[in-house]
Coordinates of C-alpha atoms and ligand atoms in Angstrom, one line a residue:
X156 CA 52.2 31.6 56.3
X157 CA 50.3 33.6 59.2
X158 CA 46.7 33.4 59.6
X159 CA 46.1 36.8 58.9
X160 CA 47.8 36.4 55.4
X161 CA 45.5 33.6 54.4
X162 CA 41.8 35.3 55.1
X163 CA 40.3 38.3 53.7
X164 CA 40.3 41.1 55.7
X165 CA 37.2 41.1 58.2
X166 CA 35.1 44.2 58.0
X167 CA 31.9 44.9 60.4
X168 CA 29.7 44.7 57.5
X169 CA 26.4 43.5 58.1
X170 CA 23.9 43.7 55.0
X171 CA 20.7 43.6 57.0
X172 CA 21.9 46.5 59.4
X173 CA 20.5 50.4 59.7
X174 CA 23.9 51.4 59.1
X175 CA 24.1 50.2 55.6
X176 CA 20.6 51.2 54.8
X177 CA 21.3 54.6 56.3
X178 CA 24.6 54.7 53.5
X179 CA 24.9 52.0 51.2
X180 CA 27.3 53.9 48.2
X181 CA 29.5 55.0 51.3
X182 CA 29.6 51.1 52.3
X183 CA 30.1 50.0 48.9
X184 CA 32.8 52.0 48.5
X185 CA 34.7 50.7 51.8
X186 CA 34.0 47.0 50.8
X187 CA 35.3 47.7 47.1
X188 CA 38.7 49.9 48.3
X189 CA 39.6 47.2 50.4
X190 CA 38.5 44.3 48.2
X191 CA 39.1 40.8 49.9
X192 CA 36.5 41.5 52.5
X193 CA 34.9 39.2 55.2
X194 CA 32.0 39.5 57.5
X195 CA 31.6 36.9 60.6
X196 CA 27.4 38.3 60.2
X197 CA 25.5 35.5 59.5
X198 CA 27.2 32.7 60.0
X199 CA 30.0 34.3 58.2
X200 CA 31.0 35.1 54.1
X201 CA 33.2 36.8 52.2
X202 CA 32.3 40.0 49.5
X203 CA 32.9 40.4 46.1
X204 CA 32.3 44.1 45.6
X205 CA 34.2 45.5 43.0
X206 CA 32.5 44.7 39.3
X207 CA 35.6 42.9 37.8
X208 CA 34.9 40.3 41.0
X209 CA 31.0 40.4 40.6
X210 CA 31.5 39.7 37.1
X211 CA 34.1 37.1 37.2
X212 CA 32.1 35.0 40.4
X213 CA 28.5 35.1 38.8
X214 CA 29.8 33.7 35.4
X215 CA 31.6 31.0 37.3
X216 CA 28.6 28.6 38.4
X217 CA 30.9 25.6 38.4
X218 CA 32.9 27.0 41.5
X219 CA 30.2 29.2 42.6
X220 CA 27.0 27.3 43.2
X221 CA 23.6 28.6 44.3
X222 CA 22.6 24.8 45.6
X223 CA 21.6 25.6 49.0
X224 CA 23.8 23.0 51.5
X225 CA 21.5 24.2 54.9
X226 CA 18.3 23.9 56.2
X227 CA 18.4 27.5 57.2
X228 CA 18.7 30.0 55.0
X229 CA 18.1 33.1 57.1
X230 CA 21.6 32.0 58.7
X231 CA 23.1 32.6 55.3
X232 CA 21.8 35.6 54.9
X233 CA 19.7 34.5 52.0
X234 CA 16.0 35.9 52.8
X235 CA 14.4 33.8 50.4
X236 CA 11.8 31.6 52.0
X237 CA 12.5 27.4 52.1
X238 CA 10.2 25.6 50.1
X239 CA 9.8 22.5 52.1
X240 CA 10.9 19.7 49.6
X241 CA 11.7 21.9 46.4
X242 CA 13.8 24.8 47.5
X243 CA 13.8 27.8 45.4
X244 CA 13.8 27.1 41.7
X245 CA 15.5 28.0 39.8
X246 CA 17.2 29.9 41.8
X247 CA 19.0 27.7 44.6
X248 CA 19.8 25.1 42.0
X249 CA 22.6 24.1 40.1
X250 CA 22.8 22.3 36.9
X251 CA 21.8 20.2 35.3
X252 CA 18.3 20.8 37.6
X253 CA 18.9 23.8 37.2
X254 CA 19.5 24.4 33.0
X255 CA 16.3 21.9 33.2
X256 CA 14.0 24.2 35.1
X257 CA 15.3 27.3 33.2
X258 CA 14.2 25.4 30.0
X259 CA 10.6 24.7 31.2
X260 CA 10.2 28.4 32.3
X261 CA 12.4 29.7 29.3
X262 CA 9.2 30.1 26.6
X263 CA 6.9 32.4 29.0
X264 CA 10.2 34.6 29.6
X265 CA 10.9 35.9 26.4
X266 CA 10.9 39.0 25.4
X267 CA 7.6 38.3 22.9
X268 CA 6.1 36.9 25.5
X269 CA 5.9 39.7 27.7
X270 CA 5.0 41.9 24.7
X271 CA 2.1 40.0 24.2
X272 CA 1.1 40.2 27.7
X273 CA 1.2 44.1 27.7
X274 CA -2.3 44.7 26.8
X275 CA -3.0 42.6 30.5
X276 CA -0.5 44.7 32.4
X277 CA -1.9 47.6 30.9
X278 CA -6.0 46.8 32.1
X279 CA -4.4 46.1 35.9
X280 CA -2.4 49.1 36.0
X281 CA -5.8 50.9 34.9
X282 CA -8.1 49.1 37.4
X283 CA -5.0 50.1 40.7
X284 CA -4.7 53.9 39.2
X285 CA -8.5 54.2 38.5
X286 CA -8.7 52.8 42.6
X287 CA -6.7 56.0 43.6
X288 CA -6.8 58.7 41.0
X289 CA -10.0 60.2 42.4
X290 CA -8.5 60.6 46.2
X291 CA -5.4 62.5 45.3
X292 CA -3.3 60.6 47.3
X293 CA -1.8 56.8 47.6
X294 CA 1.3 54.8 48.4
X295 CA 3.3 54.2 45.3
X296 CA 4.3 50.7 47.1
X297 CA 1.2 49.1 48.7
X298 CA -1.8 51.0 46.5
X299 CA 0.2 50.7 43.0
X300 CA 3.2 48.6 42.0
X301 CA 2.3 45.6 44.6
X302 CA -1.4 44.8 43.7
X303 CA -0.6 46.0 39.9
X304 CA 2.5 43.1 40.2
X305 CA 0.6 40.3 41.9
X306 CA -2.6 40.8 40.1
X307 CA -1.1 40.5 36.1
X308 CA 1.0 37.6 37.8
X309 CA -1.8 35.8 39.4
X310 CA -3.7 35.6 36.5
X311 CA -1.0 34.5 34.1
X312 CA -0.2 31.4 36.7
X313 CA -3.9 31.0 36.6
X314 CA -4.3 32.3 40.2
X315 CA -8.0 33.6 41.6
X316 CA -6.6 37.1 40.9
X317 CA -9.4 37.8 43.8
X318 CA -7.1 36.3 46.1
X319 CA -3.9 38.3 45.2
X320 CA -3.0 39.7 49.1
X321 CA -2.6 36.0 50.3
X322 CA 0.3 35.9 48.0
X323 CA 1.8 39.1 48.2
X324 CA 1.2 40.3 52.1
X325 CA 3.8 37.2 53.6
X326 CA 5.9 37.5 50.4
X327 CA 6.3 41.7 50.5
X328 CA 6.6 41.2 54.8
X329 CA 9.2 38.5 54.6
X330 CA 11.8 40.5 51.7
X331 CA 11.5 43.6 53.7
X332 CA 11.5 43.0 57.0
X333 CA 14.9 41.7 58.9
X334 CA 16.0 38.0 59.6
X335 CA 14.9 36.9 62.8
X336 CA 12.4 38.9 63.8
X337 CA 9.3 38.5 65.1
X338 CA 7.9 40.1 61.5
X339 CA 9.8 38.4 59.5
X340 CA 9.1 34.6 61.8
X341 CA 5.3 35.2 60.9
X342 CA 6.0 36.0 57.5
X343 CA 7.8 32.5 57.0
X344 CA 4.9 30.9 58.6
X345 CA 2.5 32.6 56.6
X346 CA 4.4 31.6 53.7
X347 CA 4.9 27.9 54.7
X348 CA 0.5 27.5 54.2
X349 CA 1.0 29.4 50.9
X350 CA 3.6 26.6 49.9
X351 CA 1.1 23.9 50.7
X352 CA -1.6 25.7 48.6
X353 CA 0.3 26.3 45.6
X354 CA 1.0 22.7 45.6
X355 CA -2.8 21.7 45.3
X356 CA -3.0 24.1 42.6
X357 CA -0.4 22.1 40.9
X358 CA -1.9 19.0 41.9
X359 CA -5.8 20.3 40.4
X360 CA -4.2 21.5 37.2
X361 CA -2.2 18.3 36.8
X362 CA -6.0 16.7 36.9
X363 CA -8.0 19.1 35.0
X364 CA -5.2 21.7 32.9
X365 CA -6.3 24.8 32.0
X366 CA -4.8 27.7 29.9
X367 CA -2.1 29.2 32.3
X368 CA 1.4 29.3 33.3
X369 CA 0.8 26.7 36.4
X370 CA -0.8 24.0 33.9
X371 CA 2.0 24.6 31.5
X372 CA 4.4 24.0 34.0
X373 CA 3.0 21.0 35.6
X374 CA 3.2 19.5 32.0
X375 CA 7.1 19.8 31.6
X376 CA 9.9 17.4 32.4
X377 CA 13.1 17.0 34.1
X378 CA 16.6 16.2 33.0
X379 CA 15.6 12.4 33.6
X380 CA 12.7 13.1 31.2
X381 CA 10.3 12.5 33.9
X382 CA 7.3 15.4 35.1
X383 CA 8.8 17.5 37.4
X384 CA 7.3 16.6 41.4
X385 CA 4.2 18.7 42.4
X386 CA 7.0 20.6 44.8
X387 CA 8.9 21.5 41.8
X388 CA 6.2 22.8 40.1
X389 CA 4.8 24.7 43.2
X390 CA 8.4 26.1 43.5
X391 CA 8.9 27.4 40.3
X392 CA 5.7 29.1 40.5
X393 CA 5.9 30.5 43.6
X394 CA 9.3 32.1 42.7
X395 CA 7.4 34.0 39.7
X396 CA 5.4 35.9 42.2
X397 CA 8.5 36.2 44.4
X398 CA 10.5 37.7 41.4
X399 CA 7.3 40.0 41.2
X400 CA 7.1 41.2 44.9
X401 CA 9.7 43.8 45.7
X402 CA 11.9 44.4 42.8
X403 CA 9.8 46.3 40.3
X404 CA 8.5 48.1 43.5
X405 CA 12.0 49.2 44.6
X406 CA 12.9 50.3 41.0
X407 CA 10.0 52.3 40.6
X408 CA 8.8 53.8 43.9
X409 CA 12.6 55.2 44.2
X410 CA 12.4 56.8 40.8
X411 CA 9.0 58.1 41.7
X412 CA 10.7 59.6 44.5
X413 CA 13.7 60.9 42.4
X414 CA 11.6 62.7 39.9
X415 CA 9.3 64.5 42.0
X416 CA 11.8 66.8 42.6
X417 CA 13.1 66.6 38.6
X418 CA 9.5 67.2 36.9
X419 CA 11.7 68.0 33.6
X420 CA 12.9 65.2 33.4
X421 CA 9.9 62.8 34.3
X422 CA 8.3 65.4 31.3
X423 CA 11.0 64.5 29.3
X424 CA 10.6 60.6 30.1
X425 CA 7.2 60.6 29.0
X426 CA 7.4 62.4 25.6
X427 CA 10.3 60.2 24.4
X428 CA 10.1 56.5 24.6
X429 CA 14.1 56.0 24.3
X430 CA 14.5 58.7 27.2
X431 CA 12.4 57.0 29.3
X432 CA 14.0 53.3 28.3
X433 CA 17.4 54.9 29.2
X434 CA 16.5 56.2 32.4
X435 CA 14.9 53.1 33.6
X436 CA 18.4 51.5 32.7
X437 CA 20.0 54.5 34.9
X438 CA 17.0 53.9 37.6
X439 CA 18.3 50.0 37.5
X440 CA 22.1 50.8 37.9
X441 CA 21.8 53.4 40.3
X442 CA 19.0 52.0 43.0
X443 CA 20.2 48.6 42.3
X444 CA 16.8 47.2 43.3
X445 CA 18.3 43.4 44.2
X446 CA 21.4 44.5 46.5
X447 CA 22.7 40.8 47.1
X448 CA 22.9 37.3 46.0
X449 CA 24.7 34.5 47.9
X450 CA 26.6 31.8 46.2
X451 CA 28.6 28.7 48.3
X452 CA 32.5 27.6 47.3
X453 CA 31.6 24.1 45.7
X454 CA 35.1 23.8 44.1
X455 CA 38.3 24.6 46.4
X456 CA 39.6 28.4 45.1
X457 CA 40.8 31.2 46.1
X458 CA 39.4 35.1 46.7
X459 CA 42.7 37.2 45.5
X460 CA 45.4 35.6 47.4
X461 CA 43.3 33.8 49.9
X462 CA 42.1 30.3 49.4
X463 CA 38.2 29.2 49.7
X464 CA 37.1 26.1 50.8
X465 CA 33.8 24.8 49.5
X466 CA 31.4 25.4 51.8
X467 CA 32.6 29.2 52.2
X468 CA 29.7 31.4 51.4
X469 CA 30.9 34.2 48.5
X470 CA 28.3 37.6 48.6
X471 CA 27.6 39.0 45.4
X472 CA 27.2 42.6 45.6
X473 CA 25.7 44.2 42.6
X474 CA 24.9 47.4 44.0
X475 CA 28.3 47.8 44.7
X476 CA 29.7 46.4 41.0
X477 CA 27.0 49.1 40.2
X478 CA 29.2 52.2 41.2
X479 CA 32.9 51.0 40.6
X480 CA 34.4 54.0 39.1
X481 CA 36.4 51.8 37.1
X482 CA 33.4 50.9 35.1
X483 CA 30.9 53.8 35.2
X484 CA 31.9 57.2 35.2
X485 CA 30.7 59.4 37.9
X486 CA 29.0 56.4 39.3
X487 CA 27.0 58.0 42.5
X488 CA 25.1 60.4 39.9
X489 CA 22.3 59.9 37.7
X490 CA 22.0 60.3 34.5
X491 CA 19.5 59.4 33.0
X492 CA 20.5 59.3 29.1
X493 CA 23.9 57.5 30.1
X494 CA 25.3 55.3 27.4
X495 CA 27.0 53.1 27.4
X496 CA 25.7 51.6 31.0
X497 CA 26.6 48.0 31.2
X498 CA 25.0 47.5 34.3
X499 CA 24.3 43.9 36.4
X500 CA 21.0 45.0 37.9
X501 CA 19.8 42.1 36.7
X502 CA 22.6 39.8 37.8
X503 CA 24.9 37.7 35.2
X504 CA 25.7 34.1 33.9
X505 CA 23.2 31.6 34.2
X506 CA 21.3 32.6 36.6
X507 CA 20.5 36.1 35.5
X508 CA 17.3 37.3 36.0
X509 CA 14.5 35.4 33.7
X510 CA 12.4 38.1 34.4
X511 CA 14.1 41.0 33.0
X512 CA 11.7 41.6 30.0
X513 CA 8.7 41.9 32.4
X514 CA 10.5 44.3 34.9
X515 CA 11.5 46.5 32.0
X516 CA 7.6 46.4 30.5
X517 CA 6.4 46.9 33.8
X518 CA 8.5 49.7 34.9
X519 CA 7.9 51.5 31.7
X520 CA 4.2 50.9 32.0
X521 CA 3.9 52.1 35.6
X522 CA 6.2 55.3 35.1
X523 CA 4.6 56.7 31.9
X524 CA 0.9 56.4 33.5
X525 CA 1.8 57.8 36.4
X526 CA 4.0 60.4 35.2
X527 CA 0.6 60.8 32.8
X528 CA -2.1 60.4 35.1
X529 CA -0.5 62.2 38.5
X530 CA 1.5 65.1 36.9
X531 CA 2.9 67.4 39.1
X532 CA 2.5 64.8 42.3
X533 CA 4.3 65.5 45.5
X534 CA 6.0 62.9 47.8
X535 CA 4.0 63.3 51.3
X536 CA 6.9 62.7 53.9
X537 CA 4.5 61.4 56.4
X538 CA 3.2 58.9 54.9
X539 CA 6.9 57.5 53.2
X540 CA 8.9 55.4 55.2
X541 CA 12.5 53.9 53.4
X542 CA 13.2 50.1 54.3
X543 CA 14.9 49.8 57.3
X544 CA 16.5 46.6 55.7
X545 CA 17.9 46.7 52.4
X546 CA 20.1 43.2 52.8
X547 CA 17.7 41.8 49.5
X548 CA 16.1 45.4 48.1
X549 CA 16.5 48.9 48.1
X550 CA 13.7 51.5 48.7
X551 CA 10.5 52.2 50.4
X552 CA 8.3 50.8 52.3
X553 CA 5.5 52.8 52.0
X554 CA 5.5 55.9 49.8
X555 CA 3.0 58.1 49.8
X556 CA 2.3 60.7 46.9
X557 CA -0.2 63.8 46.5
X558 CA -2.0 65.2 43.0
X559 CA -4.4 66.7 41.8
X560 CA -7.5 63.9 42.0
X561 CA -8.2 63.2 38.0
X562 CA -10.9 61.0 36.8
X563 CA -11.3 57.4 36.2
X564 CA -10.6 56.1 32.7
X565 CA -12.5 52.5 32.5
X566 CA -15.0 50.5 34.5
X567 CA -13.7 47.5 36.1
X568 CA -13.2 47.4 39.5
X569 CA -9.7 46.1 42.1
X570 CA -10.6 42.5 42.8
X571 CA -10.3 42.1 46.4
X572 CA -10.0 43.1 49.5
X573 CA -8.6 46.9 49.1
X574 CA -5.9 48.2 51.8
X575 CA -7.1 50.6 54.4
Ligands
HEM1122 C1 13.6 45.5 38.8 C2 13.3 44.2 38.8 C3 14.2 43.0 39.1 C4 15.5 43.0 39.5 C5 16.4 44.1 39.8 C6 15.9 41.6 39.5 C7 17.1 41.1 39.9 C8 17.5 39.8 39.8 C9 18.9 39.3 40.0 C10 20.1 40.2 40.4 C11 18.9 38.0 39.8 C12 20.1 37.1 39.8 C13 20.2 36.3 41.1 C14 21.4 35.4 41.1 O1 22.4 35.6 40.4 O2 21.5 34.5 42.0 C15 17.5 37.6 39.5 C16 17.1 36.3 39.3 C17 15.8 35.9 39.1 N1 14.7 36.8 39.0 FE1 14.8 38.8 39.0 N2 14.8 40.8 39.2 C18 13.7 41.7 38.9 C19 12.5 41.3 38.5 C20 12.0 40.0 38.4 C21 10.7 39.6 38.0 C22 9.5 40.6 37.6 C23 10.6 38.2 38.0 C24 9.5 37.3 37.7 C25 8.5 37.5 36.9 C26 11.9 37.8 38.4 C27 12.3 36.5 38.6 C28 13.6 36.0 38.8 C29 13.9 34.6 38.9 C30 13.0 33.4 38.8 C31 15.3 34.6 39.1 C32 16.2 33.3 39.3 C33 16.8 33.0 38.0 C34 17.7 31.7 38.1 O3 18.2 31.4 39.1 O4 18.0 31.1 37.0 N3 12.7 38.9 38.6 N4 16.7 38.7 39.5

């Protein structure tokens, strides 16, 4: 057999580059018409785009593992940052460390747990509004859905919530900024110390527990039935306020954007509770806030009719599996009451997002407050910049919005330092 019958086709597809950002429905399209795809980018990997393939490789963790097998995970095309001993759990781990960490997380992730947070998320969202509402103007991404994140996630780890931009400023710089550059070189650096300090926060509570996620944490065990290391710990907290960073930020600040110019429909959201739960499923399938997901061969396969070895790194697309017309009709419009909408926003299989009830409270939180609170705002071009990156998330980086200034609705003021 000739060479070119045994390896995908190669496409110049570069994830990270200004030319997907600039189209990335246009690109998905390409990638899913031709289908057995590769990209020599980063060290080289092959693209499932279309949702049958999506589908098929995220629910096959046995051939498909998330272990990472390098110590450099830019090369890969993987953003996320290295946790020096730990990696990223649960995330680049594979059972049974993996089904272990997801147990120990598993109780704070439910979808009663984050309803019993609410009344939390609720007070911070207050506090970051009440911080802007009398200006008439902020940025959606840096004045609302960042601190509002990082400060209801700091305090459920147990976090000084005072301290919440040492956390998010590396984390927001280092998913939004592109593999090797200067930016994104600090960022890592930056969150390297941050490693080191979540760890004595694991190793304090593991001396004195309190009544937080971190203590919690430190107290369960491993498939061996042993405590999990201090890095394990430190890693699967870290990853919380990873999760936290970016994604709900993406989903909302590009529905923001989307329904300034559709104030019926943000009306609409508002006044009906299963409108507004059906458009943030829309908002999910259609911005696809997490773009990509790497996986590496572990078992010899093959990718249609070419074979992978293990080692061969497989992209998970879900934007694209997010507008196959085989699956969603019409699937570059929005609309916001669609039904059925099977999307895999949130990924699938076992490693599917553990904080999916969290993301839906907190998009429906932010929207209806500041559809509420702003009505009638106006994106200020300006002061709105879209990523020039999208390789990990869609969106903005900054954007900024104008209203008329309303009044402040409790007391309590943002706990540190506030952004110029
Ligand atoms: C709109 C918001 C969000 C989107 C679109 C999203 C998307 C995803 C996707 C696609 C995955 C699967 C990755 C894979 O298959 O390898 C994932 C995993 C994960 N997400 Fe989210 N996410 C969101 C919000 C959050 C939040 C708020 C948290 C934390 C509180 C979080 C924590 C995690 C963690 C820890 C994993 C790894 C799970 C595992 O490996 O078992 N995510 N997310």
């Amino acid at each position: 057999m000739q060479e070119t019958e045994t390896k995908p086709d190669l496409v110049d597809f570069d994830h990270h580059s200004l030319a997907f950002a600039a189209d990335p429905f246009g690109t998905a399209a390409k990638l899913r018409e031709v289908r057995h795809v590769r990209s020599e980018e980063h060290g080289g990997f092959v693209v499932a785009a279309r949702y049958e393939d999506v589908h098929r490789t995220a629910l096959d963790a046995a051939t498909y593992t998330n272990g990472r097998d390098t110590e450099d995970p830019i090369k890969l095309g993987v953003q996320l940052p290295p946790s020096e001993a730990a990696g990223n759990i649960p995330e680049e781990s594979d059972a049974p460390y993996h089904t272990a960490y997801r147990r120990a997380m598993a109780p704070y992730f439910t979808t009663r747990a984050a309803k019993a947070s609410e009344a939390r998320l609720q007070h911070w969202t207050d506090v970051c509004l009440d911080e802007v509402v009398e200006k008439g103007t902020f940025d959606v991404v840096t004045e609302m859905t960042g601190p509002i994140a990082f400060l209801f996630f700091c305090e459920m780890l147990g976090l000084p919530v005072e301290e919440w931009r040492r956390w998010y400023e590396p984390l927001h710089e280092l998913q939004t900024t592109t593999p090797n550059t200067p930016e994104q070189r600090a960022a890592i650096d930056a969150e390297r110390e941050n490693g080191a300090v979540m760890e004595q926060y694991v190793r304090d509570r593991r001396e004195q527990p309190q009544d937080d996620l971190i203590s919690r944490l430190a107290e369960a065990r491993g498939p061996d039935g042993e405590l999990f290391t201090v890095a394990e710990v430190a890693a699967m907290s870290r990853i919380i306020i990873l999760g936290a960073v970016d994604s709900v930020g993406s989903l909302v600040s590009q529905a923001v954007n989307y329904l300034a110019d559709h104030p019926d429909e943000a009306d609409r959201m508002v006044a009906e509770p299963e409108y507004m739960d059906s458009a943030i499923e829309e908002f999910l399938r259609y911005f696809s806030p997490g773009v990509t997901t790497m996986r590496t061969v572990g078992l010899p396969t093959t990718f249609g009719p070419h074979p992978l070895a293990p080692g061969a790194r497989m992209m998970i697309m879900w934007l694209a599996a997010n507008h196959d017309p085989e699956v969603f009709e019409d699937p570059d419009e929005l609309v916001l009451d669609r039904a059925p909408n099977k999307h895999v926003a949130f990924g699938a299989g076992v490693h599917k997002c553990i904080g999916l009830h969290y993301a839906r409270m907190e998009a429906r939180v932010f929207l209806k407050e500041l559809l509420t609170r702003m009505r009638g705002y106006e994106v200020v071009p300006e002061g709105t910049e879209p990523l020039k990156t999208i390789g990990l998330f869609t969106g903005f980086h900054t954007l900024q919005i104008r209203f008329t200034p309303g009044e402040r609705v409790q007391d309590d003021r943002m706990p540190g330092r506030i952004a110029a």
